[in-house]
Each structure stands twice: as structure tokens, then as C-alpha cells.
XYZ file of C-alpha atoms in Angstrom:
516
model
C -0.302 -0.100 0.180
C 2.832 2.523 0.694
C 4.474 1.453 -2.715
C 1.355 2.603 -4.238
C 1.029 5.558 -2.320
C 4.723 6.493 -3.260
C 3.926 5.712 -7.269
C 0.617 8.035 -7.028
C 2.960 10.532 -5.245
C 5.479 10.705 -7.852
C 3.223 10.780 -10.641
C 1.593 13.845 -9.398
C 4.631 15.880 -8.231
C 5.790 14.969 -12.181
C 2.752 16.156 -13.249
C 2.933 19.463 -11.711
C 6.741 19.878 -12.965
C 5.521 19.360 -16.642
C 4.487 22.722 -18.806
C 0.986 23.356 -19.240
C 1.578 22.577 -22.941
C 3.100 19.268 -22.277
C 0.110 18.398 -19.982
C -2.589 19.598 -22.994
C -0.762 17.256 -25.282
C -0.930 14.189 -22.988
C -4.574 14.528 -21.905
C -5.291 15.126 -25.669
C -2.926 12.011 -26.748
C -4.454 9.737 -23.657
C -8.310 10.619 -25.252
C -7.522 9.714 -28.476
C -5.705 6.372 -27.495
C -9.030 5.756 -24.956
C -11.614 6.356 -28.181
C -9.506 4.053 -30.294
C -9.961 1.227 -27.753
C -13.478 1.919 -27.317
C -13.918 2.038 -31.189
C -12.008 -1.097 -31.798
C -13.957 -2.786 -28.818
C -17.144 -1.527 -30.238
C -16.367 -2.636 -33.910
C -15.072 -6.099 -33.291
C -18.034 -6.834 -30.971
C -20.345 -5.665 -33.153
C -22.279 -8.039 -35.375
C -21.875 -8.821 -38.539
C -24.633 -9.500 -41.361
C -25.095 -11.089 -44.244
C -28.159 -11.430 -46.738
C -30.597 -14.357 -45.596
C -32.221 -13.808 -48.883
C -31.891 -11.612 -51.626
C -34.734 -10.180 -54.212
C -37.328 -10.979 -52.035
C -41.345 -10.802 -53.388
C -43.097 -8.597 -50.176
C -45.408 -11.007 -49.313
C -42.324 -13.650 -49.234
C -40.411 -11.182 -47.067
C -43.010 -10.508 -45.068
C -43.747 -14.271 -43.931
C -39.620 -14.383 -43.172
C -39.385 -11.810 -41.272
C -42.459 -13.358 -39.083
C -40.752 -16.167 -38.923
C -37.264 -14.509 -37.041
C -39.839 -12.756 -34.671
C -41.060 -16.191 -33.594
C -37.454 -17.114 -32.821
C -36.097 -14.217 -31.529
C -33.676 -13.797 -34.381
C -31.932 -10.121 -34.826
C -32.494 -9.279 -38.142
C -32.472 -5.966 -40.355
C -34.568 -5.512 -43.628
C -32.604 -3.879 -46.174
C -34.614 -3.023 -49.586
C -35.907 -6.834 -50.901
C -32.916 -8.166 -48.789
C -33.082 -9.899 -44.925
C -30.145 -9.515 -43.509
C -29.454 -11.634 -40.384
C -26.139 -12.103 -38.478
C -22.920 -13.409 -40.140
C -22.272 -16.485 -38.337
C -25.789 -17.782 -37.981
C -26.614 -17.737 -41.709
C -26.439 -21.253 -42.663
C -28.502 -21.859 -39.477
C -31.226 -19.523 -40.086
C -31.589 -20.661 -43.786
C -32.403 -23.884 -42.997
C -34.791 -23.149 -39.864
C -36.543 -21.125 -42.438
C -36.411 -23.852 -45.201
C -37.549 -26.233 -42.761
C -40.546 -24.754 -41.973
C -42.180 -24.309 -45.127
C -41.944 -20.446 -45.829
C -38.858 -20.863 -47.943
C -39.322 -17.981 -50.763
C -39.449 -19.065 -54.312
C -40.183 -18.165 -57.676
C -43.576 -20.828 -57.480
C -43.183 -24.407 -58.272
C -42.413 -25.759 -62.055
C -42.670 -29.163 -63.369
C -42.684 -30.095 -59.845
C -45.991 -29.780 -59.630
C -46.548 -32.840 -61.015
C -45.015 -34.651 -58.296
C -47.888 -33.914 -56.419
C -50.353 -34.226 -59.022
C -53.137 -36.605 -57.714
C -55.316 -39.373 -59.125
C -58.026 -38.720 -61.377
C -57.105 -35.189 -62.340
C -59.362 -34.474 -65.494
C -57.781 -33.519 -68.499
C -58.390 -29.264 -67.579
C -57.199 -29.998 -64.633
C -53.815 -31.604 -66.468
C -53.403 -28.693 -69.204
C -53.834 -25.935 -66.372
C -51.203 -27.532 -64.383
C -48.643 -27.897 -67.393
C -49.600 -24.218 -68.288
C -48.706 -22.891 -64.669
C -45.647 -25.253 -64.712
C -44.366 -23.748 -68.161
C -45.051 -20.029 -66.961
C -42.583 -21.038 -63.871
C -40.037 -22.248 -65.407
C -39.818 -19.525 -67.963
C -39.495 -17.287 -65.441
C -36.748 -18.665 -63.672
C -34.768 -19.126 -66.940
C -35.668 -15.440 -67.576
C -34.573 -14.456 -64.156
C -31.194 -15.754 -65.145
C -29.838 -13.167 -66.918
C -27.858 -10.877 -65.586
C -29.693 -7.885 -66.033
C -33.378 -9.338 -65.147
C -34.241 -9.166 -61.484
C -37.611 -9.965 -61.845
C -40.100 -11.511 -64.369
C -43.562 -12.724 -64.769
C -44.697 -14.905 -68.058
C -48.356 -14.896 -68.494
C -49.420 -18.009 -71.377
C -52.610 -18.403 -73.295
C -52.800 -22.169 -74.665
C -55.673 -22.700 -76.863
C -57.086 -26.157 -76.616
C -56.206 -28.707 -79.295
C -58.425 -29.595 -82.045
C -58.749 -32.560 -84.118
C -59.066 -30.558 -87.556
C -55.969 -29.038 -88.405
C -57.143 -25.955 -89.889
C -58.977 -25.089 -86.695
C -55.333 -25.234 -84.853
C -55.262 -21.737 -82.705
C -52.118 -19.697 -82.262
C -50.470 -19.326 -78.534
C -49.783 -16.024 -77.196
C -47.579 -14.998 -74.623
C -46.980 -11.822 -72.203
C -43.508 -11.039 -70.280
C -43.306 -8.277 -67.727
C -39.548 -7.747 -66.888
C -38.497 -5.719 -64.043
C -34.862 -4.444 -64.784
C -31.992 -4.270 -62.256
C -30.442 -0.801 -61.071
C -29.314 1.242 -64.366
C -29.804 -1.884 -66.737
C -31.931 -2.297 -70.123
C -32.227 -4.412 -72.797
C -31.036 -3.934 -76.159
C -33.296 -4.685 -79.175
C -31.588 -7.945 -80.094
C -31.971 -9.132 -76.207
C -35.490 -8.505 -76.118
C -35.430 -11.042 -79.299
C -33.718 -13.393 -77.438
C -36.240 -13.490 -74.696
C -38.890 -13.375 -77.264
C -37.312 -16.734 -78.896
C -36.703 -18.184 -75.692
C -40.604 -17.768 -75.110
C -41.850 -18.763 -78.547
C -38.893 -21.651 -78.733
C -40.636 -23.289 -75.304
C -44.450 -22.994 -76.263
C -45.827 -24.883 -78.815
C -47.543 -22.876 -81.677
C -46.352 -20.092 -80.433
C -44.879 -17.742 -83.443
C -42.561 -15.085 -82.258
C -45.383 -12.222 -83.184
C -47.706 -13.536 -80.739
C -45.141 -12.627 -78.179
C -45.332 -9.371 -76.304
C -42.898 -7.632 -73.872
C -43.272 -4.784 -71.080
C -41.211 -3.551 -68.536
C -42.036 -2.038 -65.188
C -42.571 0.985 -66.608
C -45.070 -0.097 -68.954
C -42.861 0.369 -71.962
C -43.648 -1.986 -75.071
C -40.377 -3.602 -75.730
C -41.396 -5.984 -78.677
C -43.655 -3.146 -80.679
C -42.451 -3.324 -84.108
C -39.331 -5.630 -83.127
C -39.794 -8.102 -86.158
C -42.130 -5.440 -88.666
C -38.696 -3.944 -90.119
C -35.699 -5.203 -91.025
C -33.126 -6.340 -88.749
C -30.327 -4.704 -90.424
C -32.054 -1.738 -90.981
C -31.579 1.226 -88.940
C -34.631 2.006 -86.840
C -34.088 4.972 -85.289
C -33.034 8.773 -86.194
C -30.360 8.512 -84.054
C -28.985 5.416 -85.585
C -29.225 6.754 -88.954
C -27.721 10.412 -88.289
C -24.555 8.257 -86.906
C -24.588 6.343 -89.988
C -24.739 9.305 -91.722
C -21.873 10.777 -89.853
C -19.238 8.113 -90.398
C -20.150 7.721 -93.948
C -19.156 11.402 -94.310
C -16.388 11.662 -92.030
C -14.877 8.515 -93.724
C -14.815 10.010 -97.118
C -13.774 13.507 -95.520
C -10.657 11.940 -93.941
C -9.928 10.477 -97.153
C -10.007 13.455 -99.953
C -7.928 15.446 -96.951
C -5.329 13.183 -96.617
C -4.824 13.330 -100.380
C -4.867 16.967 -100.826
C -2.667 17.526 -97.796
C 0.046 15.032 -99.077
C -0.048 17.801 -102.116
C -0.520 21.648 -100.289
C 0.124 20.384 -97.123
C -0.618 19.541 -93.608
C -3.045 22.054 -91.815
C -3.727 23.707 -94.895
C -6.802 22.177 -96.288
C -10.459 22.224 -95.082
C -13.193 19.577 -96.657
C -16.586 19.218 -95.602
C -18.765 16.259 -97.232
C -22.454 15.894 -97.320
C -24.345 12.750 -98.228
C -27.972 12.572 -98.527
C -28.792 8.565 -97.717
C -31.864 6.897 -98.495
C -32.715 4.765 -95.616
C -35.530 2.758 -97.025
C -35.157 -0.568 -97.916
C -36.955 -1.366 -101.128
C -38.080 -4.217 -103.523
C -38.006 -3.450 -107.243
C -39.825 -5.712 -109.776
C -39.172 -5.167 -113.495
C -40.902 -7.131 -116.522
C -39.214 -6.752 -119.788
C -40.896 -8.237 -123.203
C -39.283 -9.164 -126.319
C -40.508 -7.737 -129.318
C -39.595 -10.725 -131.975
C -41.226 -13.243 -130.038
C -40.012 -16.864 -128.968
C -41.390 -20.102 -131.233
C -43.252 -21.967 -127.992
C -43.939 -24.907 -130.549
C -43.937 -26.101 -134.083
C -45.091 -28.935 -135.954
C -45.965 -29.992 -139.474
C -48.896 -31.926 -140.711
C -48.824 -34.062 -143.998
C -51.901 -35.558 -145.153
C -51.948 -38.126 -148.176
C -54.821 -40.351 -149.911
C -55.330 -42.666 -152.469
C -58.525 -44.272 -153.700
C -59.272 -47.053 -156.320
C -62.247 -46.963 -158.647
C -63.760 -48.394 -161.894
C -66.268 -47.879 -164.903
C -68.540 -50.808 -165.562
C -69.754 -50.945 -169.195
C -73.106 -53.167 -169.968
C -73.548 -55.071 -173.780
C -77.208 -55.769 -174.046
C -76.552 -59.399 -175.436
C -74.265 -62.135 -175.606
C -73.738 -63.340 -179.352
C -73.301 -66.879 -177.801
C -75.474 -67.038 -175.166
C -77.911 -64.388 -176.110
C -77.736 -62.680 -171.883
C -76.139 -59.508 -171.729
C -72.566 -58.787 -170.354
C -70.705 -56.430 -167.918
C -66.992 -55.217 -168.092
C -65.082 -53.585 -165.482
C -62.687 -50.850 -166.046
C -60.756 -50.049 -163.170
C -58.952 -46.412 -161.908
C -56.630 -44.911 -159.185
C -56.767 -41.262 -157.332
C -54.218 -39.922 -154.740
C -54.765 -36.860 -152.747
C -51.870 -35.030 -150.691
C -52.256 -32.422 -148.500
C -49.328 -30.256 -146.148
C -50.169 -27.902 -143.301
C -47.622 -26.173 -141.312
C -48.352 -25.167 -137.314
C -46.427 -22.650 -135.619
C -47.201 -21.450 -132.098
C -45.263 -17.935 -131.013
C -44.873 -16.649 -127.601
C -44.257 -13.242 -126.345
C -40.706 -13.256 -124.693
C -40.662 -12.115 -120.781
C -37.994 -11.235 -118.063
C -39.208 -10.712 -114.642
C -35.965 -9.736 -112.669
C -36.741 -8.811 -108.561
C -34.140 -6.522 -106.764
C -33.837 -5.785 -103.303
C -32.376 -2.542 -102.716
C -30.306 -2.416 -99.009
C -30.731 0.675 -96.827
C -28.107 3.253 -97.299
C -28.333 4.215 -100.842
C -26.646 7.397 -101.996
C -29.417 10.108 -103.324
C -26.884 12.690 -103.580
C -23.406 13.591 -102.445
C -22.029 17.583 -102.228
C -18.425 18.181 -101.016
C -16.836 21.434 -100.002
C -13.110 22.109 -100.186
C -11.035 25.252 -98.751
C -7.108 25.297 -99.434
C -4.966 27.780 -97.878
C -3.720 30.289 -100.766
C -4.802 31.031 -104.287
C -5.377 28.898 -106.495
C -5.043 28.884 -110.327
C -7.584 27.517 -112.833
C -5.423 24.202 -113.976
C -5.209 23.794 -109.950
C -9.039 23.877 -109.367
C -9.895 21.526 -111.822
C -6.876 18.956 -110.730
C -8.203 19.264 -107.308
C -12.274 19.053 -109.030
C -11.229 15.803 -110.511
C -9.392 14.001 -107.350
C -12.350 14.700 -105.221
C -14.905 13.913 -107.978
C -13.316 10.249 -107.913
C -13.286 10.042 -104.187
C -17.180 10.779 -103.577
C -18.446 8.869 -106.986
C -19.541 11.883 -108.635
C -22.917 11.342 -110.523
C -24.401 14.158 -112.224
C -27.465 12.213 -112.713
C -27.744 12.516 -108.821
C -27.185 16.587 -108.640
C -23.914 15.902 -107.171
C -22.137 19.329 -106.604
C -18.277 19.941 -106.009
C -16.691 23.232 -104.655
C -13.056 24.368 -105.147
C -12.100 27.258 -103.181
C -8.761 28.646 -102.627
C -7.982 31.128 -100.106
C -5.589 32.413 -96.828
C -6.239 30.737 -93.597
C -6.307 32.839 -90.426
C -3.469 31.368 -88.473
C -3.208 34.012 -85.803
C -4.922 31.152 -83.101
C -2.690 28.665 -84.015
C 0.431 30.827 -83.888
C -0.430 32.516 -80.394
C -0.958 28.785 -79.569
C 2.525 28.052 -80.938
C 4.014 30.811 -78.975
C 2.926 29.702 -75.822
C 3.628 26.362 -76.113
C 7.448 27.655 -76.843
C 7.063 29.949 -74.092
C 6.834 27.355 -71.887
C 9.250 24.950 -73.053
C 11.397 27.735 -72.373
C 10.486 28.132 -68.886
C 10.933 24.544 -68.650
C 14.294 24.434 -69.498
C 15.347 27.688 -67.836
C 13.917 25.661 -64.880
C 16.368 22.390 -65.658
C 19.400 24.840 -65.814
C 18.907 26.183 -62.757
C 18.206 23.051 -60.572
C 21.384 21.904 -62.520
C 23.331 25.385 -61.528
C 22.304 24.289 -57.834
C 23.592 20.926 -58.087
C 26.462 21.648 -59.298
C 27.579 24.900 -57.100
C 25.423 25.012 -54.662
C 25.748 21.126 -53.030
C 29.790 22.146 -52.930
C 29.373 25.209 -51.506
C 26.748 24.113 -49.081
C 28.444 21.347 -47.675
C 31.481 23.836 -47.450
C 30.073 26.471 -45.598
C 28.707 23.711 -43.130
C 32.054 22.695 -42.294
C 33.465 26.348 -41.947
C 30.248 26.439 -39.494
C 31.185 23.392 -37.238
C 34.928 24.444 -37.259
C 33.892 27.549 -35.508
C 31.451 26.341 -33.302
C 33.606 23.194 -32.287
C 36.911 25.898 -31.901
C 34.298 28.044 -29.751
C 33.079 24.981 -27.710
C 37.241 23.956 -27.558
C 38.178 27.442 -25.733
C 35.590 27.320 -23.225
C 35.677 23.833 -21.978
C 39.643 25.024 -21.687
C 38.725 28.290 -19.655
C 36.622 25.962 -17.454
C 39.340 23.462 -16.992
C 41.810 26.550 -15.935
C 39.806 26.997 -12.779
C 39.277 23.037 -11.809
C 41.329 22.574 -9.000
C 42.504 18.459 -9.106
C 45.047 16.344 -7.213
C 47.859 16.829 -9.050
C 48.606 20.233 -10.696
C 48.741 20.213 -14.084
C 49.962 22.972 -16.629
C 47.282 25.568 -18.076
C 48.886 24.991 -21.165
C 49.320 21.285 -21.004
C 45.601 21.707 -20.963
C 44.222 23.331 -23.200
C 46.642 21.364 -26.082
C 45.239 18.509 -24.771
C 41.929 19.935 -25.181
C 42.652 21.004 -28.283
C 43.722 17.677 -29.489
C 40.675 15.980 -28.736
C 38.727 18.713 -30.116
C 40.336 18.425 -33.534
C 39.830 14.637 -33.708
C 36.436 15.275 -33.120
C 36.240 17.986 -35.578
C 37.372 14.977 -38.533
C 35.143 12.700 -37.773
C 32.497 14.891 -37.631
C 33.960 16.523 -41.059
C 33.881 13.118 -42.403
C 30.254 12.654 -41.346
C 28.771 15.528 -42.608
C 30.239 14.871 -46.087
C 29.057 11.324 -46.183
C 25.460 13.463 -44.860
C 25.701 15.883 -47.866
C 26.398 13.374 -50.432
C 23.750 11.337 -49.839
C 21.191 13.818 -48.909
C 22.099 17.694 -50.689
C 18.628 18.959 -50.668
C 18.442 18.951 -46.836
C 21.733 19.926 -46.171
C 21.126 23.297 -48.670
C 17.703 23.988 -46.289
C 20.139 23.708 -43.293
C 22.506 26.264 -44.377
C 19.606 28.658 -45.849
C 18.226 28.454 -41.957
C 21.537 29.711 -40.794
C 22.302 32.159 -43.254
C 18.371 33.316 -42.278
C 19.621 33.472 -38.739
C 22.477 35.481 -39.463
C 20.482 37.971 -40.735
C 18.367 38.595 -38.554
């Protein structure tokens, strides 16, 4: 007890002997240390939370929160996420799952695992539709951009007659994650996914809507997939086309007139309409479709019968037949002609050039011959076509380069300043550092000499057991100071060679103090 009292009294006595400034510093330091200890104790003892379930529906979130309250488990809601203590996440998740309130997107084809015996065809069809909708929702929600998806299907009842078959229809509602959207190609992918998963569901019968009531599938398959569908796309294509041609013309002309002496502007009128042209041509001479010749030849045989009234021997009449032959020949040529017809179908892709104009300005004056040469170059570069109404303008006039000259002068001035600064730094390195070292050595020598004289003077007045001559004392002290000075000089040289900038600052501070 007495030792403790002595320690406290010593501390109190020491505290009294400390200046007020040091007392304030000690108090501030002690307060900071105590605050840091309190912070670390609270921080490391504070329970860490992790998500139990994310992107939960409000009804599922309410059920799980009620279960956690019943089990007296701490939780924190964070939007659509429930946070629970980190060291109990798995245990709590198993508890919630065993209670039967596990949040889910519904049951897919697992519904048929619970099907009962004796279900009617209507019940089976409705069960199949629910399962298919849930499976599609799960697949769509697996995409990175999708936070929530809902699918509704209209599946018509199958008919035994093929012509009476009705097409299925589908509606998809999407909710995107923060600052995420789907491109038209991605919307087509969602439509293709739904269409390919449902029997007799064409892509045109799938509607996709987002949570902001925007119809994403509107006119998705009406236009050509390769055609630019928005004004911004068309403007961007037009600018790229004009920039490419203008850059080619400028590069060619600058190789002749020099850099920065040519300005080119190109304007293109593009037709972004996709067209299908059908042309039919007829051959005026005609084409023989078929030709045939008919030859007919006939021969007929006949006779003339003569009658004699009385045979001289028998007294009976007699008959006599005189045969005759006739031949008839006919020839017929038949030729059928067909009018020649050529039908051509041409599909014109979007982006056809309707008209081109180009303007070129060259620094300086141009002769007529030079203008003609430049015009020929530009005409070849843009594919000049007089039938389209293309126009080319070539002018030569002096450019105003005052701003460019001013910028060049400013750059040169900055470069000169940089070179001057580097020159001064080199001078400091060459002359300042050695000078600083010399001044430092001189100052140390003077300081050591003064200190040696003071010590020698003090030693004269000291009474010692054995008398020693004053001169010997002074001499011995001077020798010791010289040795110490040499050691210090070598150390100073080493320090100055390693850290010349600090040595310069020290010498400057000494010089300032001397001036004061």
C-alpha cells in the first residue's frame, strides 16, 4: 500500500513539474488512445450481418420476417433483402427452409410430383400451363439484367381439325436491375426463348413489357433487322460515312498542299428505305413456243362398168369393169409464238446514296488548272454522278492562323520556362551543394573551436589533485577537439553526398538566422 502511495505521489509531483503545453498534449493523446480502444472494442464486438435472401417479394419477405421474430432472431431489412448475423446465416436458412415458408418463384414441373390420381384433362392442362410459366420465369430471371420476370401464357385447346388450330400467345413482364436495360437484340432473344418453349407460338404473338409500361416488343419483327430503326442510328451512320470520305479527301490533298492547309466538308443524302423492285421486260420479236407440220396423203381406187345388152353366143347381157386409181396429198405447217418476258426482282438495301456534295477550301490562292485538278480528285473520291445532282466546290483563300500562332508561341514560352528551370536546378546541383558543404564545415569548425575554448577556460579553474600546467590542459583539449572535428567533418561529407537537399535547407536556415 505504501509503495502504491509513493508511486501516486511521484506521478502527482511529476505532473506538477510538467508545463501546461505538455499537459494538454498528454491529455489529448490519452483521450485519443481511449477513443481508439473504445472504437475497436465496439467494432469487433458488433455483429456482422449478411443477406439471408435477396430480391424477395413483399409477401415472402413478410413471412420470413415473422418467422425470425418468433424465433427471436435479430434481422435487418434492406430493401428486398433480409440481413441476419453472419455467424448464423446457414443455421437460420435451414430453419426457414424446414418451416415451409422458403421464398421461391413458384413450382415448375415439380407440380406434377404432387399430382393426384383422377385429375381431369382440364386440370392437367392448367397444371401444365402453370408449370411452363414458372419454368420460363426462372430461365429469364437467370439473365444478369433481369431482377424480376413474370410470364403469362394463353394456350388454346387443341382441335382434331388442323385448319381450326389456334395459335398460342404470351406476355412477359420484366423488371430490370438498377441502371440496366435490354437492347433490341436481347429483347429478340427473350422472345425467341419464349416462342421456342411453347408449342405453336409464333414470335409475333409474344409481347414484352417492362415495369415502366414500355412495350419493348413493338415493331420488333416488322422492320428489317439490319436496317437502322431510330433517328440516332441513321444520323450516326450518315456522319460516319461523311467523315470517312472527308478524311480520305483531306489526306490526299494534304500530301500535295501540306498539313493543316486543307479543310474538307462532305454532305451525303442517304436513302434508308429498304426497297424491292420488280421489273418485267418483253421481247418484241417473240419466241417460238411450239411448231409442228401435218402431212396428209390419201389414195382411192374405183372403176367404170360397161354393159353389153346381148351376148352373141348366149344371148345374155354382159358386164365389163374398167378400174381407176386417184391420189390426194395435203401439207399443213402450224407454228405457235410466245411473247418473250423477263422478270427481275431487285432488293435494295438501306443506305443508298441519293446525292453527294463536297466543299474544299485550300490555304492560299489557286489557279484554274489547280482547281480543275483538285476537282477531279474530289470527284473520283466521292463517286461523282451528275444524274444524282452531285456538287463539288473548290476554293482557295488564305487561312487565319493567328490563334494557331498564339498557341505555338505559348507552347514555346512554356518550353523555354521548363528549360530555364532545369538549367537552374543543374546549377544548384553543381555549385550549391559543394558550397553548402563548405559552409557547413566552416560553421562546424567555428562551433567546435568556440566550444573547445570554453572547455579550456573551465578546466583552468578546476582544482585537481595533481597540478597540471594550463598550457598542457589547453593543448590536450585542442587535440581532442581536432580529432572530434575530423570525425564530424567526414560524417558531414557523407551526409551531404547522400542528402544534398536537406543540407541546403539547413544552410539556408543558418543564413536567415545570421541576417536576423
